[in-house]
Short mmCIF file of C-alpha atoms and ligand atoms in Angstrom, two decimals:
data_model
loop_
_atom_site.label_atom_id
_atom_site.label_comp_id
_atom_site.label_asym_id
_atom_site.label_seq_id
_atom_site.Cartn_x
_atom_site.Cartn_y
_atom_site.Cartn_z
CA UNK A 1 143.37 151.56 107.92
CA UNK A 2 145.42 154.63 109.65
CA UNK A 3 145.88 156.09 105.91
CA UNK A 4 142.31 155.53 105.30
CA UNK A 5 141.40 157.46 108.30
CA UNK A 6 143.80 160.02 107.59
CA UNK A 7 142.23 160.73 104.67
CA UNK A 8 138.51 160.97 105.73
CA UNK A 9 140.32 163.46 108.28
CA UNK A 10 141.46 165.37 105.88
CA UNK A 11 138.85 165.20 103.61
CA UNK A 12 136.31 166.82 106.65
CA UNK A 13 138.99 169.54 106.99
CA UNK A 14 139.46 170.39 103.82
CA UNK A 15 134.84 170.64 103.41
CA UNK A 16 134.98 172.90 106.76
CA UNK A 17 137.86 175.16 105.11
CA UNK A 18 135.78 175.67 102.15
CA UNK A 19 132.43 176.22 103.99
CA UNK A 20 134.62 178.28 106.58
CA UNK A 21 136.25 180.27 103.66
CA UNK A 22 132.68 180.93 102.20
CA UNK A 23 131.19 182.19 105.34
CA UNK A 24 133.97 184.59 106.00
CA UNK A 25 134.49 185.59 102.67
CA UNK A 26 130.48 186.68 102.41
CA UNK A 27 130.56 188.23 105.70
CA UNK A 28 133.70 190.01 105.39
CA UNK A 29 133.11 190.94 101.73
CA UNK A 30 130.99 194.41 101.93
CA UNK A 31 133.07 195.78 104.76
CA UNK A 32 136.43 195.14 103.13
CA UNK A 33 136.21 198.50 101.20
CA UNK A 34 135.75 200.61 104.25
CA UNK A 35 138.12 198.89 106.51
CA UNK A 36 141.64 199.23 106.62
CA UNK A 37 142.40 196.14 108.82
CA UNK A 38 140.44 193.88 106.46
CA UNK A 39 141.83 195.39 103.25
CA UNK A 40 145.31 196.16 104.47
CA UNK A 41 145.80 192.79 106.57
CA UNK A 42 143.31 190.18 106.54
CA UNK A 43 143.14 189.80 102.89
CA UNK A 44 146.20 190.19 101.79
CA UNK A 45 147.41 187.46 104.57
CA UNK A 46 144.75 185.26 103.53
CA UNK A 47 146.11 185.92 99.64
CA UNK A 48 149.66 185.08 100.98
CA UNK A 49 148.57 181.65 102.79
CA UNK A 50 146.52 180.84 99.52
CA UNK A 51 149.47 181.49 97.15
CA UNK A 52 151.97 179.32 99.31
CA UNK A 53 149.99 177.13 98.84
CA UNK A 54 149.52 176.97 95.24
CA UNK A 55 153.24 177.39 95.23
CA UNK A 56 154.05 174.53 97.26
CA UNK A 57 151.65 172.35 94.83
CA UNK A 58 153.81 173.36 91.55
CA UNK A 59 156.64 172.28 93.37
CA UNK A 60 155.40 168.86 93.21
CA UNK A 61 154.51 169.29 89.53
CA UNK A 62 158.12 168.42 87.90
CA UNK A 63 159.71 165.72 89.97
CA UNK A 64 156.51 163.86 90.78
CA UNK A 65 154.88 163.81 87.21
CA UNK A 66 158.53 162.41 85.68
CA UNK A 67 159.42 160.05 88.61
CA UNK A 68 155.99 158.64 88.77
CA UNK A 69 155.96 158.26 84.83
CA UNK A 70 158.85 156.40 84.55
CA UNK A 71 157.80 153.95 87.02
CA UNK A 72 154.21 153.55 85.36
CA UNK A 73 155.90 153.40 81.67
CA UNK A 74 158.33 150.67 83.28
CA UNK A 75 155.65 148.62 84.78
CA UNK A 76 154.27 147.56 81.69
CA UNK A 77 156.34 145.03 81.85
CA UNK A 78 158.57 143.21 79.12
CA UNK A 79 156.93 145.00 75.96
CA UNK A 80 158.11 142.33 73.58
CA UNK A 81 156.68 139.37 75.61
CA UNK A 82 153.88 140.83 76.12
CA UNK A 83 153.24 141.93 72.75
CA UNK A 84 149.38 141.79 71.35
CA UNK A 85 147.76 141.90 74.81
CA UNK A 86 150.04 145.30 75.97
CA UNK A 87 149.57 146.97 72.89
CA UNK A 88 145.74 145.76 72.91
CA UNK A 89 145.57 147.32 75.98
CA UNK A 90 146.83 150.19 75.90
CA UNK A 91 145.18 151.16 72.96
CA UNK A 92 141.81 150.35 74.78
CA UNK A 93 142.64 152.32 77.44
CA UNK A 94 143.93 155.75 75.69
CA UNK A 95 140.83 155.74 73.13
CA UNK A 96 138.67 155.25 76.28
CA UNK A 97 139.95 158.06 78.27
CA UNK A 98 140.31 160.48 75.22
CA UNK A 99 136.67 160.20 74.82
CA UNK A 100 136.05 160.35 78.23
CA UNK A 101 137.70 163.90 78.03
CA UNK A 102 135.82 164.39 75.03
CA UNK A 103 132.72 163.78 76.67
CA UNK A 104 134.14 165.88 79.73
CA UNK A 105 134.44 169.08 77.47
CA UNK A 106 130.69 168.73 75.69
CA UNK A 107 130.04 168.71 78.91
CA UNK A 108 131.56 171.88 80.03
CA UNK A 109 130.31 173.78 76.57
CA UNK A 110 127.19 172.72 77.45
CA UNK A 111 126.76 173.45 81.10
CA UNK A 112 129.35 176.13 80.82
CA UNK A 113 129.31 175.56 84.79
CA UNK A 114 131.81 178.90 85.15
CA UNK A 115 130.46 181.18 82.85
CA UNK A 116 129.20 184.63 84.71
CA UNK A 117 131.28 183.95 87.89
CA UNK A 118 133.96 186.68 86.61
CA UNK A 119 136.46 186.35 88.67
CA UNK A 120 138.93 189.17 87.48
CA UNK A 121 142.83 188.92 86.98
CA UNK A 122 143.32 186.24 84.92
CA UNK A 123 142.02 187.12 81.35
CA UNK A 124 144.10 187.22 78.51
CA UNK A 125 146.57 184.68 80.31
CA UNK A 126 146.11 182.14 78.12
CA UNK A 127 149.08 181.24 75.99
CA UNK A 128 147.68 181.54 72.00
CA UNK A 129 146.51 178.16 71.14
CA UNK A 130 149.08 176.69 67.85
CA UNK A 131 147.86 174.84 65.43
CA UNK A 132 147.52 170.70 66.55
CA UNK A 133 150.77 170.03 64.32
CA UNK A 134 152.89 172.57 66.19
CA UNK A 135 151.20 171.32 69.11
CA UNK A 136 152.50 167.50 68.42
CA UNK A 137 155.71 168.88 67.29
CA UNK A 138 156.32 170.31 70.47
CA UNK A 139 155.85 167.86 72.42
CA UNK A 140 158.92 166.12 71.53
CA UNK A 141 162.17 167.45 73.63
CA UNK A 142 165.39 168.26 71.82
CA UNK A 143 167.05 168.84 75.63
CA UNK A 144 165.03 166.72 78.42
CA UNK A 145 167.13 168.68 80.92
CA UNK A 146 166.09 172.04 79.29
CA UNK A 147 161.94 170.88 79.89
CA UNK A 148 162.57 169.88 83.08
CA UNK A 149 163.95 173.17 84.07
CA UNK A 150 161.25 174.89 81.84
CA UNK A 151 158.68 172.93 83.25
CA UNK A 152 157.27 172.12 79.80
CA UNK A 153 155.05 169.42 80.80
CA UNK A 154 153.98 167.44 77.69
CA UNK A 155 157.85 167.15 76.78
CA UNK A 156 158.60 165.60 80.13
CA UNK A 157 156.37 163.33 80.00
CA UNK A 158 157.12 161.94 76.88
CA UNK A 159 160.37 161.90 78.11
CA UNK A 160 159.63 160.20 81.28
CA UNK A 161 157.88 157.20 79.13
CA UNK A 162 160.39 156.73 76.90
CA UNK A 163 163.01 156.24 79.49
CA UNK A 164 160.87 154.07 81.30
CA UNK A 165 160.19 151.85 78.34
CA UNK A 166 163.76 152.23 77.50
CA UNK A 167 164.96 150.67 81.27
CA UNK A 168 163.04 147.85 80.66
CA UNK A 169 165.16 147.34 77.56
CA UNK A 170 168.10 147.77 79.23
CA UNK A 171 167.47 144.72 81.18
CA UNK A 172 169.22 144.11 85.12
CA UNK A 173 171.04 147.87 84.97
CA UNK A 174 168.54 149.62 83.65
CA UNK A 175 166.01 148.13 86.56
CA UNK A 176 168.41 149.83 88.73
CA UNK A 177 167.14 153.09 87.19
CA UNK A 178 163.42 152.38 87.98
CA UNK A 179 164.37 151.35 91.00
CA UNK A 180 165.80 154.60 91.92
CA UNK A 181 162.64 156.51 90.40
CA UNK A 182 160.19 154.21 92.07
CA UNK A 183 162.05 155.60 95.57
CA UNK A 184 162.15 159.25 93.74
CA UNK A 185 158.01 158.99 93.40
CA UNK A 186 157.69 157.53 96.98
CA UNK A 187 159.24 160.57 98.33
CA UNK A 188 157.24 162.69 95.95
CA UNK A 189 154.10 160.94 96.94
CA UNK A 190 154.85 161.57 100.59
CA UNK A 191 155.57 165.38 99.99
CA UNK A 192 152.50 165.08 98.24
CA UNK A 193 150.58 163.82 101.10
CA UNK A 194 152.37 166.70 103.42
CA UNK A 195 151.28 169.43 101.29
CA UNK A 196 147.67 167.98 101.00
CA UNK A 197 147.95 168.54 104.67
CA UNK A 198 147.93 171.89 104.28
CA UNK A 199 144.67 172.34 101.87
CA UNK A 200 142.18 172.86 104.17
CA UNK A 201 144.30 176.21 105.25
CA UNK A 202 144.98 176.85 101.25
CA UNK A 203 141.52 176.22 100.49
CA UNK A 204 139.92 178.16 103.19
CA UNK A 205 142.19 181.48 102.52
CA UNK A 206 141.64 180.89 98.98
CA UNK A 207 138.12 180.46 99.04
CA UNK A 208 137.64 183.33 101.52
CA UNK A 209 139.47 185.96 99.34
CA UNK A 210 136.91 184.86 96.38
CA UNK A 211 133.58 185.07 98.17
CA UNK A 212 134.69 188.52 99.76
CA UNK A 213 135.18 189.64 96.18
CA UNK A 214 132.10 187.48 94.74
CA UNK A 215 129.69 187.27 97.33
CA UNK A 216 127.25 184.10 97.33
CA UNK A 217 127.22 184.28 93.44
CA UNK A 218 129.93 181.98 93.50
CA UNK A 219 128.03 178.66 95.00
CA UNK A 220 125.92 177.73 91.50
CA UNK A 221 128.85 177.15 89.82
CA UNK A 222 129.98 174.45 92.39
CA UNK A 223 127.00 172.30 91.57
CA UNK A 224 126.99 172.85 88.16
CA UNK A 225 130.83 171.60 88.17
CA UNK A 226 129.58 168.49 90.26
CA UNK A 227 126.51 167.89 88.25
CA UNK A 228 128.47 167.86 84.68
CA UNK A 229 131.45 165.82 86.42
CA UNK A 230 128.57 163.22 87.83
CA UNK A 231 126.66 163.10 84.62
CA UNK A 232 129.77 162.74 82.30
CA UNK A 233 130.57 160.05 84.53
CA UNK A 234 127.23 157.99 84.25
CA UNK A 235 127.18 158.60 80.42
CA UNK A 236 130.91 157.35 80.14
CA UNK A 237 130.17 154.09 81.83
CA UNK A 238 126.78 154.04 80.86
CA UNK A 239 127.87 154.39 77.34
CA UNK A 240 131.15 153.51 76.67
CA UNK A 241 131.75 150.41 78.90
CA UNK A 242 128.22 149.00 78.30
CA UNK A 243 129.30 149.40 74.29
CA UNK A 244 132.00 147.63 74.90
CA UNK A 245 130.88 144.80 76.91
CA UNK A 246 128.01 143.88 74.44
CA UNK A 247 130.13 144.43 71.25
CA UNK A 248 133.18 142.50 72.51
CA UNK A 249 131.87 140.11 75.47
CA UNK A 250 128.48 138.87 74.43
CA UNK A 251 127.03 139.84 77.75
CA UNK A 252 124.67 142.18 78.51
CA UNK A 253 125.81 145.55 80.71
CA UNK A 254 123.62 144.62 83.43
CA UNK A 255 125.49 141.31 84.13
CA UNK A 256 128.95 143.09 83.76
CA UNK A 257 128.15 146.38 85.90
CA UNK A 258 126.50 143.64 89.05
CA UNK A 259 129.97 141.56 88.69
CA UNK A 260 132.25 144.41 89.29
CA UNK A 261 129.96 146.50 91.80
CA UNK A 262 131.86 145.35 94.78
CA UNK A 263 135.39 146.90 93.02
CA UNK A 264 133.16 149.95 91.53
CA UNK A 265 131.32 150.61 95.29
CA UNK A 266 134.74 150.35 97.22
CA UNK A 267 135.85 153.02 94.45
CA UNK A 268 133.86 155.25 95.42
CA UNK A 269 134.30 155.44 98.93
CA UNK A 270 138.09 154.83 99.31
CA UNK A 271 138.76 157.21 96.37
CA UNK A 272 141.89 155.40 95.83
CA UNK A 273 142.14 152.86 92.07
CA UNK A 274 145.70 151.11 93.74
CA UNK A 275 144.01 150.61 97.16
CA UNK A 276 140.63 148.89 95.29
CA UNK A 277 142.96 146.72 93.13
CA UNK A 278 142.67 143.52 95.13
CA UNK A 279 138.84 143.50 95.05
CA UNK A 280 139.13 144.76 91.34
CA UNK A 281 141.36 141.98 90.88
CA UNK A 282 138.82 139.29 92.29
CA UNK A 283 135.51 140.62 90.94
CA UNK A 284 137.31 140.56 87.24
CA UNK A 285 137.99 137.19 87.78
CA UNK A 286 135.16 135.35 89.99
CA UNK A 287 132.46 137.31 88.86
CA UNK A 288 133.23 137.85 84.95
CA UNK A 289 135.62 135.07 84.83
CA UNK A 290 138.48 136.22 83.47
CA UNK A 291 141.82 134.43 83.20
CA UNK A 292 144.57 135.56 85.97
CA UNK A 293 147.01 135.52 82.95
CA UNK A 294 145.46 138.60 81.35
CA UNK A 295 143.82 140.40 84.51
CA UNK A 296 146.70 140.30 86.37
CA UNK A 297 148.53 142.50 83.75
CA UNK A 298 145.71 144.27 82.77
CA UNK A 299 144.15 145.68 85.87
CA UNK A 300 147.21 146.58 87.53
CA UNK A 301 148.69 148.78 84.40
CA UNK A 302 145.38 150.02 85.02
CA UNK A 303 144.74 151.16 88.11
CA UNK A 304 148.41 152.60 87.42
CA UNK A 305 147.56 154.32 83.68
CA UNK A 306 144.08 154.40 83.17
CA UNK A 307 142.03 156.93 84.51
CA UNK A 308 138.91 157.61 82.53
CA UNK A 309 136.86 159.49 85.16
CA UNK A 310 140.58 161.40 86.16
CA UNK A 311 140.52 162.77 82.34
CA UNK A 312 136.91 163.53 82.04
CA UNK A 313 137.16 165.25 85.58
CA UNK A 314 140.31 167.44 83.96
CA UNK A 315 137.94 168.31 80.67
CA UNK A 316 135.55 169.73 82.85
CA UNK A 317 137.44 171.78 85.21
CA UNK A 318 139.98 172.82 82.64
CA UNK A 319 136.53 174.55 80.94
CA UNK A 320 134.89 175.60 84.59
CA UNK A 321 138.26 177.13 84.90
CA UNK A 322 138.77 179.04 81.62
CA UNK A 323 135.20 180.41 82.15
CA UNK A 324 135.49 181.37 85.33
CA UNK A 325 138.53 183.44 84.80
CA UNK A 326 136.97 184.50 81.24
CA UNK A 327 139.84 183.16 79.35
CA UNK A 328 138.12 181.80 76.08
CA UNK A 329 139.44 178.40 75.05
CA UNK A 330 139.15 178.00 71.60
CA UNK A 331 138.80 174.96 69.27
CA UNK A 332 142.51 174.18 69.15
CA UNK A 333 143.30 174.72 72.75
CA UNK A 334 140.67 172.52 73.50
CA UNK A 335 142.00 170.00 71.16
CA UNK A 336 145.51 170.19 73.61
CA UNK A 337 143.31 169.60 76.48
CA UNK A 338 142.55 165.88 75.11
CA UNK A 339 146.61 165.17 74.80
CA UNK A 340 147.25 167.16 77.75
CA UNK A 341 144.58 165.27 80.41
CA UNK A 342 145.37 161.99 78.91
CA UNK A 343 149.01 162.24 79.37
CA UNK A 344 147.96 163.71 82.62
CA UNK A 345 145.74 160.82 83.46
CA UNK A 346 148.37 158.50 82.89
CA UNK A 347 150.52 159.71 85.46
CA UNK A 348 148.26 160.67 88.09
CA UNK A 349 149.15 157.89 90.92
CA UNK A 350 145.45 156.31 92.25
CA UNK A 351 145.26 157.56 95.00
CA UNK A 352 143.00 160.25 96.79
CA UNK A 353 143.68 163.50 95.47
CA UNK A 354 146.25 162.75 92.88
CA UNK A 355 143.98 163.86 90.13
CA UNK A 356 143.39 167.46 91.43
CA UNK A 357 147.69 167.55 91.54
CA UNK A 358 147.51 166.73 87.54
CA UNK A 359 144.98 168.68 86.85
CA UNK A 360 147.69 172.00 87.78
CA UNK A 361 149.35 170.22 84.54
CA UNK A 362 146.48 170.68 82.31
CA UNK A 363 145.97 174.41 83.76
CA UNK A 364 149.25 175.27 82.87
CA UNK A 365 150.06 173.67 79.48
CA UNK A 366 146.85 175.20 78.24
CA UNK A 367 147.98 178.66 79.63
CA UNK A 368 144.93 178.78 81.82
CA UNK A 369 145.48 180.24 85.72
CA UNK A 370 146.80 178.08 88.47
CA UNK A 371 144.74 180.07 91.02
CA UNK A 372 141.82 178.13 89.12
CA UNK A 373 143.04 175.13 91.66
CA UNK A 374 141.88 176.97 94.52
CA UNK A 375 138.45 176.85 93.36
CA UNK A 376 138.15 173.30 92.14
CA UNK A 377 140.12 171.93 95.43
CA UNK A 378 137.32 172.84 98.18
CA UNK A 379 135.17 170.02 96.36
CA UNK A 380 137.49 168.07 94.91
CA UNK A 381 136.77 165.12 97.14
CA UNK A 382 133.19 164.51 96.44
CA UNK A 383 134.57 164.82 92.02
CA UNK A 384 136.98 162.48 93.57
CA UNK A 385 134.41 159.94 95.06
CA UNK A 386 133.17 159.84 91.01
CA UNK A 387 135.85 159.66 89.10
CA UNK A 388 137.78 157.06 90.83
CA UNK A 389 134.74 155.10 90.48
CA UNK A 390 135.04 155.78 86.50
CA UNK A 391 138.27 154.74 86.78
CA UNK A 392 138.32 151.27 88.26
CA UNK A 393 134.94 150.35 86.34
CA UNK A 394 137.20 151.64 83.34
CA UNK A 395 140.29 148.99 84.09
CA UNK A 396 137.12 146.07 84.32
CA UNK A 397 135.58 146.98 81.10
CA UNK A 398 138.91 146.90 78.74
CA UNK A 399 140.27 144.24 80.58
CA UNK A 400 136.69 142.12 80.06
CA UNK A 401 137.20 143.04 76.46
CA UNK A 402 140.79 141.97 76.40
CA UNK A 403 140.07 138.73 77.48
CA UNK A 404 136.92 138.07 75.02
CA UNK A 405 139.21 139.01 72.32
CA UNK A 406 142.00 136.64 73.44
CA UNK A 407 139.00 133.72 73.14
CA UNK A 408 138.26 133.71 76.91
CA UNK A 409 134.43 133.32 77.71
CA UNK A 410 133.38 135.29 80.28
CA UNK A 411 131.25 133.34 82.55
CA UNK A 412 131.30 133.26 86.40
CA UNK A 413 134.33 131.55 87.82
CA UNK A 414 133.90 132.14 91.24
CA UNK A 415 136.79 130.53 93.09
CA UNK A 416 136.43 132.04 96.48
CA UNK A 417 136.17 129.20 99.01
CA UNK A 418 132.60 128.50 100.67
N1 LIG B 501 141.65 159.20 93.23
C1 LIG B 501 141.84 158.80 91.87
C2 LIG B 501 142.15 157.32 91.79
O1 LIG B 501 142.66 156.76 92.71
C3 LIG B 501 142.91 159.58 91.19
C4 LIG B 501 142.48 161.00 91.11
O2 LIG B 501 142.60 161.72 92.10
O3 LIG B 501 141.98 161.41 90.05
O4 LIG B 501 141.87 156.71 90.80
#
């Protein structure tokens, strides 16, 4: 309850730093040129709060995307014992979010929601884009210690899952190991939340400096980012969960979307996949009827792993981003965004925010600017309110189909008592 209202604090700070930041950014804008208080003072202190900041958030980056890896990749459980069903699983859940990125990038061709907002400083930052072998080539570390220190994010996080699917090998000691990382991504999560504290300040200084330089030009591209992030996330579940429901479960969509509304509804508003699990958990299995054996694997790996709406949220900003800051983004690079947002996706945590965190990963293993976070953070919440949505409905659909392909029939099963 106190966490929840925390976060619809912070959430109302962070919308009146952004409106703040636009109304003295438009208002300041024209007289920065002729005043040297503005130019020689006010903007470059709002650039320096902006940039700590962004600094403070790559901080996170390392230790939080590896600790909280580990512990995910761990969680899976006993991989031999759980055999068909994991690898089931988690091959439902990667194909789903790579085409929700997918559908996250037509998207962001289409709508090209940052496209004429110009924003100077960053072209010609993006790294060259290699060719897809190089690309899965690389992502495999000859010194683990050497990424880490690098940052080279792709590398540590096949890293990360490795040794976390390697502890679970290792039986009683190497539990000790998780154990210790599972403390490690507490920690991180609670810097995490500190630093979040500080976005309305970053957001406002950041959005400030922008709309002095860009005027009210800069508000269309907002909605378009919301629209394409809202519609991506209608066609997803529209398409790709409703797909799978008929072809696997013999129900119609209709029936499936009314049994998990509760879990989808409480999504939305608590933006958080781990805090809806419990009502995810009891929707799968009194309204659709699933077995406890399979949901109770399922849906927790998955509000852990799977984050559908996360990855399509990534596809579109990583675009918004590139076009705002005119860095073109050609086939190939765009290519590395699907590996990139679904490793990404896997380790964001579910919990408010954790997405916009990850997606300074995909910014900066495509080579695109990390400044680009300033812009997407001042309406990250109401992406937020979407995706996590996307995300929980996601962990219902494959674990539905799970369970009709283990020979379960999914008919109401509603234990709840009277
Ligand atoms: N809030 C999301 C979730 O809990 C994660 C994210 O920020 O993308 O699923």
């Amino acid at each position: 309850m106190a966490s929840k209202k925390k976060g619809m604090s912070l959430l109302w700070k962070i919308s009146v730093g952004f409106v703040l930041g636009i109304l003295l950014g438009v208002i300041m804008g024209p007289m920065v040129p002729n005043s040297p208080f503005l130019s020689g003072w006010i903007v470059p202190l709002l650039n320096a709060i902006g940039n700590i900041f962004l600094t403070l958030l790559k901080m996170l980056i390392v230790p939080l995307v590896f600790s909280s890896i580990v512990v995910g990749a761990a969680s899976i459980g006993d991989p031999k014992a759980l055999g068909r069903i994991g690898a089931k699983t988690i091959a439902l859940y990667l194909v789903t979010t790579a085409v929700a990125i997918a559908i996250g990038l037509a998207l962001g061709n289409l709508m090209q929601p940052g496209v004429g907002m110009n924003i100077a400083g960053a072209v010609g930052e993006a790294k060259p884009s290699q060719p897809l072998v190089d690309v899965l080539l690389g992502i495999f570390p000859s010194n683990p210690i050497d990424s880490l220190v690098k940052g080279n994010m792709l590398q540590i996080i096949v890293f990360a899952l490795f040794f976390g699917v390697a502890a679970l090998f290792a039986g009683e000691k190497g539990r000790r190991a998780v154990a210790a990382f599972e403390s490690i991504a507490e920690v991180m999560y609670s810097m995490t939340h500190i630093i979040m504290g500080l976005a309305p300040y970053g957001v406002f200084a950041l959005i400030a400096v922008t709309a002095s330089k860009y005027g009210l030009s800069i508000l269309a591209p907002f909605a378009k980012v919301i629209a394409a992030v809202y519609i991506g996330c209608a066609l997803h579940a529209g398409l790709v969960y409703s797909g799978l429901v008929t072809a696997f479960c013999k129900r119609s969509p209709l029936w499936y979307f009314k049994g998990v509304q509760e879990a989808s509804i409480t999504a939305f508003v608590t933006r958080s996949s781990s805090g809806t699990l419990p009502i995810t958990i009891a929707n799968v299995r009194d309204n659709l009827g699933v077995s406890e054996g399979i949901s109770s694997f399922v849906l927790p790996l998955g509000a852990t792993i799977n984050m559908d709406g996360t990855a399509l949220y990534q596809g579109v900003c990583a675009l918004f981003v590139a076009q705002a800051f005119g860095v073109p983004l050609d086939f190939g690079a765009q290519m590395s965004i699907i590996v990139t947002a679904t490793l990404a996706s896997i380790g964001t945590a579910g919990v408010p925010g954790a997405g916009l965190i990850m997606l300074t990963l995909v910014l900066t293993s495509t080579g695109l600017p990390i400044e680009g976070i300033g812009l997407v953070a001042g309406i990250d919440a109401v992406l937020d309110a979407a995706r996590t949505c996307v995300n929980v409905t996601g962990d219902t659909a494959v674990c539905a189909v799970v369970a009709a392909t283990e020979g379960e029939t999914l008919t109401p099963n509603d234990r709840r008592p009277a």
